[in-house]
Coordinates of C-alpha atoms in Angstrom, one line a residue:
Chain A
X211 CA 46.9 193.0 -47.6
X212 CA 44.5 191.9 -50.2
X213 CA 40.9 192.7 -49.6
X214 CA 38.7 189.9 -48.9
X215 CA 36.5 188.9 -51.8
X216 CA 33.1 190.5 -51.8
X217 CA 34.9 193.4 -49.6
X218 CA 35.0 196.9 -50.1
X219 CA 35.8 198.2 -53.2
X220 CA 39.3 199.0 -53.8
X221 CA 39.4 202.9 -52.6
X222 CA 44.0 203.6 -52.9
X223 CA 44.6 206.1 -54.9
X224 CA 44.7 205.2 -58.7
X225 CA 42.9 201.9 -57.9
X226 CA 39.5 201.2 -59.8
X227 CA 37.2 202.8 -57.8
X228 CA 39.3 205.9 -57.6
X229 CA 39.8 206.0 -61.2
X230 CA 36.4 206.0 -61.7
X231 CA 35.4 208.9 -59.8
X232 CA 37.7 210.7 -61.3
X233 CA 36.7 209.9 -64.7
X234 CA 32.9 211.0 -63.7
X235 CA 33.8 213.8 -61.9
X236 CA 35.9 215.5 -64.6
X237 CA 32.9 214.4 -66.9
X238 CA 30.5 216.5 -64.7
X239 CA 32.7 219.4 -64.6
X240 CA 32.9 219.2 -68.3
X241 CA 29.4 218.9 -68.8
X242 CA 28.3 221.6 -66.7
X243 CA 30.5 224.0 -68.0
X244 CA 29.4 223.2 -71.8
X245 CA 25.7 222.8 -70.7
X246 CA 25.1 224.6 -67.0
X247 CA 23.2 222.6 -65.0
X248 CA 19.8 222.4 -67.0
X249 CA 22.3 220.5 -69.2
X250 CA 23.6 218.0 -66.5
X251 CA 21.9 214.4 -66.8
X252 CA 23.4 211.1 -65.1
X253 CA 23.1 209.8 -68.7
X254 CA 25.4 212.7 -70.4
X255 CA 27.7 211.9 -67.6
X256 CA 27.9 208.4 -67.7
X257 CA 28.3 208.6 -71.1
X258 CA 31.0 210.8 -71.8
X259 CA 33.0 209.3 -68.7
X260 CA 32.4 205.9 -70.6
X261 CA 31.3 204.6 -67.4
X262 CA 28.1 202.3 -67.2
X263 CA 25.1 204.4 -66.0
X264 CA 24.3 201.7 -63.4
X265 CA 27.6 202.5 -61.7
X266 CA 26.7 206.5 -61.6
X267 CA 23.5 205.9 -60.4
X268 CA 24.7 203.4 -57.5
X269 CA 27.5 205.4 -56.5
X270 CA 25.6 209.3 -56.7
X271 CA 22.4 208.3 -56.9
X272 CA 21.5 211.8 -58.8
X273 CA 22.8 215.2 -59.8
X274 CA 22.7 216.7 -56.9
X275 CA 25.0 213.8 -55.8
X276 CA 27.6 214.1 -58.4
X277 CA 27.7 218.2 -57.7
X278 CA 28.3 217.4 -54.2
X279 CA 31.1 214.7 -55.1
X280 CA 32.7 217.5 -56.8
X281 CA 32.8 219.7 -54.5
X282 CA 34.2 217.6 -52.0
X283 CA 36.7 216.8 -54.2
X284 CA 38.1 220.7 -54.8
X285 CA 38.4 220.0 -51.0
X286 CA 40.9 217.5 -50.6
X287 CA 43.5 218.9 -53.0
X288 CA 46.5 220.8 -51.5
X289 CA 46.0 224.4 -52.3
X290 CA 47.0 226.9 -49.5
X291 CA 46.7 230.4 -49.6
X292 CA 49.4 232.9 -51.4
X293 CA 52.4 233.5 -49.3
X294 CA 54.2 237.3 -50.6
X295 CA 55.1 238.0 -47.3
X296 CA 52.9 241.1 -46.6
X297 CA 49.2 240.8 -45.6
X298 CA 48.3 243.0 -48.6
X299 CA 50.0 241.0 -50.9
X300 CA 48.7 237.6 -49.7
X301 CA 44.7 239.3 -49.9
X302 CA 45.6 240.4 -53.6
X303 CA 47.3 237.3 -54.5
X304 CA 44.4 235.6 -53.2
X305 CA 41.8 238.1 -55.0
X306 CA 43.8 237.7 -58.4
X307 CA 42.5 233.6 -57.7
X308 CA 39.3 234.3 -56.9
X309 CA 39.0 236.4 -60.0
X310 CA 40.7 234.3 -62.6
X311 CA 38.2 231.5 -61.2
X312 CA 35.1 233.7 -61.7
X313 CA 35.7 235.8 -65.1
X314 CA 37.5 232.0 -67.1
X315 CA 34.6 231.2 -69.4
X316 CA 33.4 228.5 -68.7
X317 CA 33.6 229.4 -65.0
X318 CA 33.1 226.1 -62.8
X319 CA 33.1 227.6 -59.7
X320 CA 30.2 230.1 -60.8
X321 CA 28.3 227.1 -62.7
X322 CA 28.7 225.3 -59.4
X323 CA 27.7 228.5 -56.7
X324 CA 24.7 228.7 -59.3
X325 CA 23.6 225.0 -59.3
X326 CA 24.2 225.3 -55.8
X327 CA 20.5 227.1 -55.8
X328 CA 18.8 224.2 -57.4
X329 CA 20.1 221.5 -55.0
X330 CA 20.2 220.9 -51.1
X331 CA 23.3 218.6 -51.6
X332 CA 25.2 221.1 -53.7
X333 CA 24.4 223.6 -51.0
X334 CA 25.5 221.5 -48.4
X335 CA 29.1 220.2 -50.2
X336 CA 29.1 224.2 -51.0
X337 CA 29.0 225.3 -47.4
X338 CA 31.7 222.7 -46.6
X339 CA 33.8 224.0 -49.3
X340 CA 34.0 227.6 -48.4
X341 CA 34.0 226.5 -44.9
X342 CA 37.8 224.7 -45.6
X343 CA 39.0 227.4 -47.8
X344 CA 38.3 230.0 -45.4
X345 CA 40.2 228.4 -42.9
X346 CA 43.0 227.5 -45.1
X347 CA 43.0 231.6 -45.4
X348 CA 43.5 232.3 -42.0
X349 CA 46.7 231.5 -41.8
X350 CA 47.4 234.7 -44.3
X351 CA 46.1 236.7 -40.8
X352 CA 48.2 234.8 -38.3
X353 CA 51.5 235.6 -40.3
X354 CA 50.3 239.0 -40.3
X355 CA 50.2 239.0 -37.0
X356 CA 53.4 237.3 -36.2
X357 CA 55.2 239.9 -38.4
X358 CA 52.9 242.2 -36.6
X359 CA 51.5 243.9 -39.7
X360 CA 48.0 243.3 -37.7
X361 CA 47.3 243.4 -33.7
X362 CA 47.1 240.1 -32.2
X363 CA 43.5 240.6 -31.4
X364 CA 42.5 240.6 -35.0
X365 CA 39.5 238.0 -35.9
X366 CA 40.2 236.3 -39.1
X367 CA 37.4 235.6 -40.7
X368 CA 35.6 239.2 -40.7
X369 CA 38.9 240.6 -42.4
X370 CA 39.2 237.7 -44.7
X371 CA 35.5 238.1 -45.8
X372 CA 35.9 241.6 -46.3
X373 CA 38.7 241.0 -48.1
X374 CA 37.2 238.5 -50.7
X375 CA 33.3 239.7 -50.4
X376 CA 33.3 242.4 -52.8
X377 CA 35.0 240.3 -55.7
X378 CA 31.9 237.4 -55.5
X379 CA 29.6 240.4 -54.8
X380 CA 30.6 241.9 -57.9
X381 CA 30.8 238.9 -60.2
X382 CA 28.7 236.4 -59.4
X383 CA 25.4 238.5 -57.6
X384 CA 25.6 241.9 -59.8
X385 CA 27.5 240.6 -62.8
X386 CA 29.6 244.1 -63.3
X387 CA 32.2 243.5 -65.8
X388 CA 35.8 242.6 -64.5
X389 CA 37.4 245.5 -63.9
X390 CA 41.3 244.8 -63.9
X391 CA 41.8 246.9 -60.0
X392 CA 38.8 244.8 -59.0
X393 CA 40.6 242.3 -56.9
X394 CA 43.8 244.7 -55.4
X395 CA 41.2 247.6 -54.6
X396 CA 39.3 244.9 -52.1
X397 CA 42.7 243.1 -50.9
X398 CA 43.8 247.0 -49.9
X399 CA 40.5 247.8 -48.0
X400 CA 40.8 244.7 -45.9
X401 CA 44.5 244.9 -45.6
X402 CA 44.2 249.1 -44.6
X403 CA 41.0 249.2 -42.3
X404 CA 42.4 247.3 -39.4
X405 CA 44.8 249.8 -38.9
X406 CA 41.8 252.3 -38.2
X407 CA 40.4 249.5 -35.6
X408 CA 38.1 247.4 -38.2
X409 CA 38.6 243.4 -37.2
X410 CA 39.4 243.9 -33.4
X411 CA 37.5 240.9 -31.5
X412 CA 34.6 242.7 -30.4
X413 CA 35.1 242.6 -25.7
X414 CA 32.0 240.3 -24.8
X415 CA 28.9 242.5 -24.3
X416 CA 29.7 245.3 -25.4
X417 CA 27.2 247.2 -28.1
X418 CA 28.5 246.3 -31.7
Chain B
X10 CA -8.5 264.0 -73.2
X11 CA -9.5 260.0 -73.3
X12 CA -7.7 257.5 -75.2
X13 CA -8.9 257.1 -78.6
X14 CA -10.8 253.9 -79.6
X15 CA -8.4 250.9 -79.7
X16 CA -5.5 252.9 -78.7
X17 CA -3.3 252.0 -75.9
X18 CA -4.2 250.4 -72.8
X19 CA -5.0 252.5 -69.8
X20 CA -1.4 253.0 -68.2
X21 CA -2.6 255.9 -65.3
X22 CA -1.7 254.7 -62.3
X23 CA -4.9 253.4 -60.8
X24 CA -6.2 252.1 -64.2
X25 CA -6.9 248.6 -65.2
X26 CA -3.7 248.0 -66.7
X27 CA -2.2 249.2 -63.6
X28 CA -4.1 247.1 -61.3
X29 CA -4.0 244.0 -63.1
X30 CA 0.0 244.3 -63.2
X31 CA -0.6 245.1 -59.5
X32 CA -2.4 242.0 -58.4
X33 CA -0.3 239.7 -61.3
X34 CA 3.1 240.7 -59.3
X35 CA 2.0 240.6 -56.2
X36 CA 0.9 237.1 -57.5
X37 CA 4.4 236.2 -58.4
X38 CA 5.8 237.3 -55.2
X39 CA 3.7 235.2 -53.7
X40 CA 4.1 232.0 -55.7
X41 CA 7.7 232.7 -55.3
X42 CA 8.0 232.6 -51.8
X43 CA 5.7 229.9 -51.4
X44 CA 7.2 227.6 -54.1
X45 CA 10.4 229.2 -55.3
X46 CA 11.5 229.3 -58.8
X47 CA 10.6 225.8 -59.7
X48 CA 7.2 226.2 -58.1
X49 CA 6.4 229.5 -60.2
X50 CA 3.7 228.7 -63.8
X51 CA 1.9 231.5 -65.8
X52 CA -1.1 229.4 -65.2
X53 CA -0.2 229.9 -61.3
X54 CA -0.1 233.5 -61.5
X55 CA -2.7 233.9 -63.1
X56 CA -5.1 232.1 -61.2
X57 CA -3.4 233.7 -57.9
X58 CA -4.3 236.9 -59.4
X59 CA -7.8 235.9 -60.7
X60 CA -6.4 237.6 -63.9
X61 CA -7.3 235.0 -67.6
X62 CA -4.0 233.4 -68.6
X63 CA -3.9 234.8 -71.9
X64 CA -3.2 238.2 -70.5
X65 CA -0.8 236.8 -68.2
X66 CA 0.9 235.6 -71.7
X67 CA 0.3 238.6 -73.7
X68 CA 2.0 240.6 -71.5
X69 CA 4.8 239.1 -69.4
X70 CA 5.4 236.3 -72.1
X71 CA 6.8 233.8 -69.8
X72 CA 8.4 233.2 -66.1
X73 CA 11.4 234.9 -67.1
X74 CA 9.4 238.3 -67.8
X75 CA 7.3 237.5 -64.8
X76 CA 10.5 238.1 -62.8
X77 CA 11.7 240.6 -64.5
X78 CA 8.7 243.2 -64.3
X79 CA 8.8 242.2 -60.2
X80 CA 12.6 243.3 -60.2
X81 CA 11.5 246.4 -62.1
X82 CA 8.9 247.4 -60.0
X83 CA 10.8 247.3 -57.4
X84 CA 12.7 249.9 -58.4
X85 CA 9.9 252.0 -59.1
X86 CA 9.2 252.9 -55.3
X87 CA 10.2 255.9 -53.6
X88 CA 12.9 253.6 -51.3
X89 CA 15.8 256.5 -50.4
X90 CA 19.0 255.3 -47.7
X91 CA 18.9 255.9 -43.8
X92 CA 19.9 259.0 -43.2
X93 CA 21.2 259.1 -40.0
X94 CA 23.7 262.0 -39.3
X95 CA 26.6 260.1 -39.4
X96 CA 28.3 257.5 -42.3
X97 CA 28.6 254.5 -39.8
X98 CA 25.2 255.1 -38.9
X99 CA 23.8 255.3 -42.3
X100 CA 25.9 252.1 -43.2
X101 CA 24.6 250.1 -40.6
X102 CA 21.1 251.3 -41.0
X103 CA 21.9 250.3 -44.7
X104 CA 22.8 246.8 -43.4
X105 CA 20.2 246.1 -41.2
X106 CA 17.8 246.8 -44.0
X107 CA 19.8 244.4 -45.8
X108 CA 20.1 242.1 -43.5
X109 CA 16.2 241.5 -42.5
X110 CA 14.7 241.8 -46.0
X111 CA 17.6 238.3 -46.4
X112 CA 16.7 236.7 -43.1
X113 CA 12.8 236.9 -43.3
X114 CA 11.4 233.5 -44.7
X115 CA 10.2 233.5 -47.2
X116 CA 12.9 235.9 -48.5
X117 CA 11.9 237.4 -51.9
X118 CA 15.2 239.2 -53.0
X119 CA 16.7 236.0 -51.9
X120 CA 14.4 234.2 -54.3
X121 CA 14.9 236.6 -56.7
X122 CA 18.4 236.3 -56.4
X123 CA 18.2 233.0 -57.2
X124 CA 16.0 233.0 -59.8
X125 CA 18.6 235.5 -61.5
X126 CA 20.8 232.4 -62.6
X127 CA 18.1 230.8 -64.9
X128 CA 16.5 233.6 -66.6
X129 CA 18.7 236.0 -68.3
X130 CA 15.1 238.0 -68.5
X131 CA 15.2 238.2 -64.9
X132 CA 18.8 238.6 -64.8
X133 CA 19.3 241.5 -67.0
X134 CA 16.4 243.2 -64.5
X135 CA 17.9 242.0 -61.0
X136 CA 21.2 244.1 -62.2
X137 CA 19.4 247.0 -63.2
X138 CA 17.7 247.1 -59.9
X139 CA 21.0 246.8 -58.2
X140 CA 22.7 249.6 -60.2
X141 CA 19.3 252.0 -58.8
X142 CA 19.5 250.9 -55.7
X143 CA 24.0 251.3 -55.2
X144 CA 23.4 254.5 -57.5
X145 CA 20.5 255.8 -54.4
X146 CA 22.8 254.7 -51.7
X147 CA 25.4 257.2 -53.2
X148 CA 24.2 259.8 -51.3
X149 CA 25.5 258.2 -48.1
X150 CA 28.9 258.9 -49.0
X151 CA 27.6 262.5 -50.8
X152 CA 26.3 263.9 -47.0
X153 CA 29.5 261.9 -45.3
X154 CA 31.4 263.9 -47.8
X155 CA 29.6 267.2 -46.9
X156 CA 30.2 267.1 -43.1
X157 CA 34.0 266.0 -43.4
X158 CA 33.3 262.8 -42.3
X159 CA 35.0 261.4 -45.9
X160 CA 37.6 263.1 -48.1
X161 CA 36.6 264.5 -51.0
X162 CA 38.1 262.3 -53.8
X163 CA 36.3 259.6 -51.9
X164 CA 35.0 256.9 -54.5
X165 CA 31.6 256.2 -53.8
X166 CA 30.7 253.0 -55.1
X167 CA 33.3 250.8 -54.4
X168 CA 32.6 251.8 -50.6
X169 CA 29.0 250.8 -50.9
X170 CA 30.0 247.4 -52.2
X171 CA 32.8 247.1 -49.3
X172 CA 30.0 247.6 -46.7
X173 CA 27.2 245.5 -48.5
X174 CA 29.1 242.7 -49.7
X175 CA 29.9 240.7 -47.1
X176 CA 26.6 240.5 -45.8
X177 CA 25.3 239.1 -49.3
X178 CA 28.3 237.0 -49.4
X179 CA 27.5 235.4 -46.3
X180 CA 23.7 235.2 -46.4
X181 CA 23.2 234.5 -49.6
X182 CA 26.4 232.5 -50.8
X183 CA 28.2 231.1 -47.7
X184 CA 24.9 230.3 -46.4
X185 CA 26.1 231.1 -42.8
X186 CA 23.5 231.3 -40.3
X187 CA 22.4 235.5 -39.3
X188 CA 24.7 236.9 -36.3
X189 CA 23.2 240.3 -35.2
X190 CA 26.7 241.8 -35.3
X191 CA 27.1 241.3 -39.3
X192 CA 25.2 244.0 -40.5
X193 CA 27.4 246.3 -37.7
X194 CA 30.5 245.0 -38.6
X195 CA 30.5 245.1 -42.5
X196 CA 29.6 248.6 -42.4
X197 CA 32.4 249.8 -39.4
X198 CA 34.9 248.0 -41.5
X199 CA 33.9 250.4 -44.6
X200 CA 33.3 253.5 -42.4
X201 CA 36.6 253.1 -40.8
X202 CA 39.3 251.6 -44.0
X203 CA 38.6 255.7 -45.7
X204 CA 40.4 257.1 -42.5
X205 CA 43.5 254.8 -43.9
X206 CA 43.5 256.0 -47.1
X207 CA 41.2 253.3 -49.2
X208 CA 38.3 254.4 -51.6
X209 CA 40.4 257.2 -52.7
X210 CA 39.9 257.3 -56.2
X211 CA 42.8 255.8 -57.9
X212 CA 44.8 258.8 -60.1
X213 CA 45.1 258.0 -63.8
X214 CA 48.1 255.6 -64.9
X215 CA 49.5 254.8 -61.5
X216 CA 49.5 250.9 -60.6
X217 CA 46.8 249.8 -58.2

């Protein structure tokens, strides 16, 4: 069916509208990982995605609207978490991403946590984003537990922050330099301390 | 003995030069919590502080070494770890220390933080203050150590940054909103994972 004229814009997949926004958004990513995001203007993005300015400002309205755009966009693709058939495999699978993403220079997942500061709708897309990924991770814990490497009782999320904190903690917050057991070290604590009781879903009122 | 004529500024604690450094960062602190980063001018300071801009300029130069003498001074205290008889006490002491000085609005190391990722002044100082502070903390694992609580090829640091980091991850990255059991759980999770075998330090040549 043919959208009626003055309808919606045309939204498929590799129709105009979509090939637009993914022309900007590959030109924001460029830009901010040339420039950072003191460098990022709707003009230098326009520009280099040779797309009329008008159209940028109509469709993000600013820069806090095309970092959001691209965030939600790492969103919809269909990554899912490593799958090496042991829980500490799949944490230091998963930490080897993590830290290729943070230490590749220019990093656009650091440029992004950072602009992520400067802008309430960066923050926001941000959130969603970790908020996805993290649950994409959990099914690394429930084939743990189903191969009962974990007990069923284990919360996911504490073990799978655990498992990935130290990695951002390290390289984005107090910059050390990569170290190369950086991301297997972590993957090992998270993946050894439930065995000593760590990650047990706390019984309801009982003192932490 | 007095300082000769025109010779340096008076540094003793107590002195001019002390004080006016005093009320200038307190100045800063304050400016940052109230405006953040974007909020914070020399000419803002100073006027805070009731000190004449052209000191402000002759001796912190610009925002960026504003920030960075307020990350240094905070290291100058006299701030030593809970010490609490037991490691998972002293870890979750640690935590909840961590935890309220993120949660309080406005939150200074949070702004600080933040600030770290446009000024490579302030950056430089923010990870100096964090290697004092994780270097303080290692006499957590030195006293846990002592009383057999830890083996003895127990490595220190990267146990301090598997019971701190999740908290920063999730305050101060993910954004997730305080639970009261995060500051608990981050630090059982590191106080337990040594009793499976993780922070031993690594020997020589063998494959993480």
């Amino acid at each position: 069916m043919n959208p009626p004229p003055n309808g919606p814009p045309d939204r498929r997949p590799g129709g105009r509208t979509a090939r637009v926004r993914a022309q900007v958004l590959e030109a924001v990513r460029a830009e901010l990982g040339e420039h950072g995001y003191e460098g990022l203007t709707m003009e230098g993005v326009a520009a280099r995605a040779g797309v009329h300015r008008t159209t940028v400002y109509r469709r993000w309205q600013d820069v806090g609207g095309l970092l959001a755009d691209v965030l939600d966009a790492a969103g919809e693709d269909d990554w899912a978490p490593p799958d090496t058939g042991s829980l500490r495999g799949d944490l230091t699978a998963l930490n080897g991403e993590i830290h290729d993403s943070l230490v590749v220079r220019p990093s656009i997942p650091q440029a992004l946590m950072a602009a992520s500061f400067r802008s309430a709708r960066a923050a926001n897309a941000q959130q969603r984003l970790w908020e996805d990924r993290y649950q994409r991770c959990e099914a690394i814990v429930e084939r743990a537990v189903e191969r009962g490497e974990l007990p069923p009782d284990t919360a996911a999320r504490p073990l799978l922050i655990a498992a990935t904190a130290p990695l951002y903690h390290q390289l984005v917050l107090l910059r050390t330099s990569s170290e190369p057991h950086l991301a297997a070290q972590a993957a090992t604590t998270a993946a050894l301390a439930p065995t000593a009781g760590a990650f047990a879903r706390p019984a309801p009122d009982v003192e932490p």
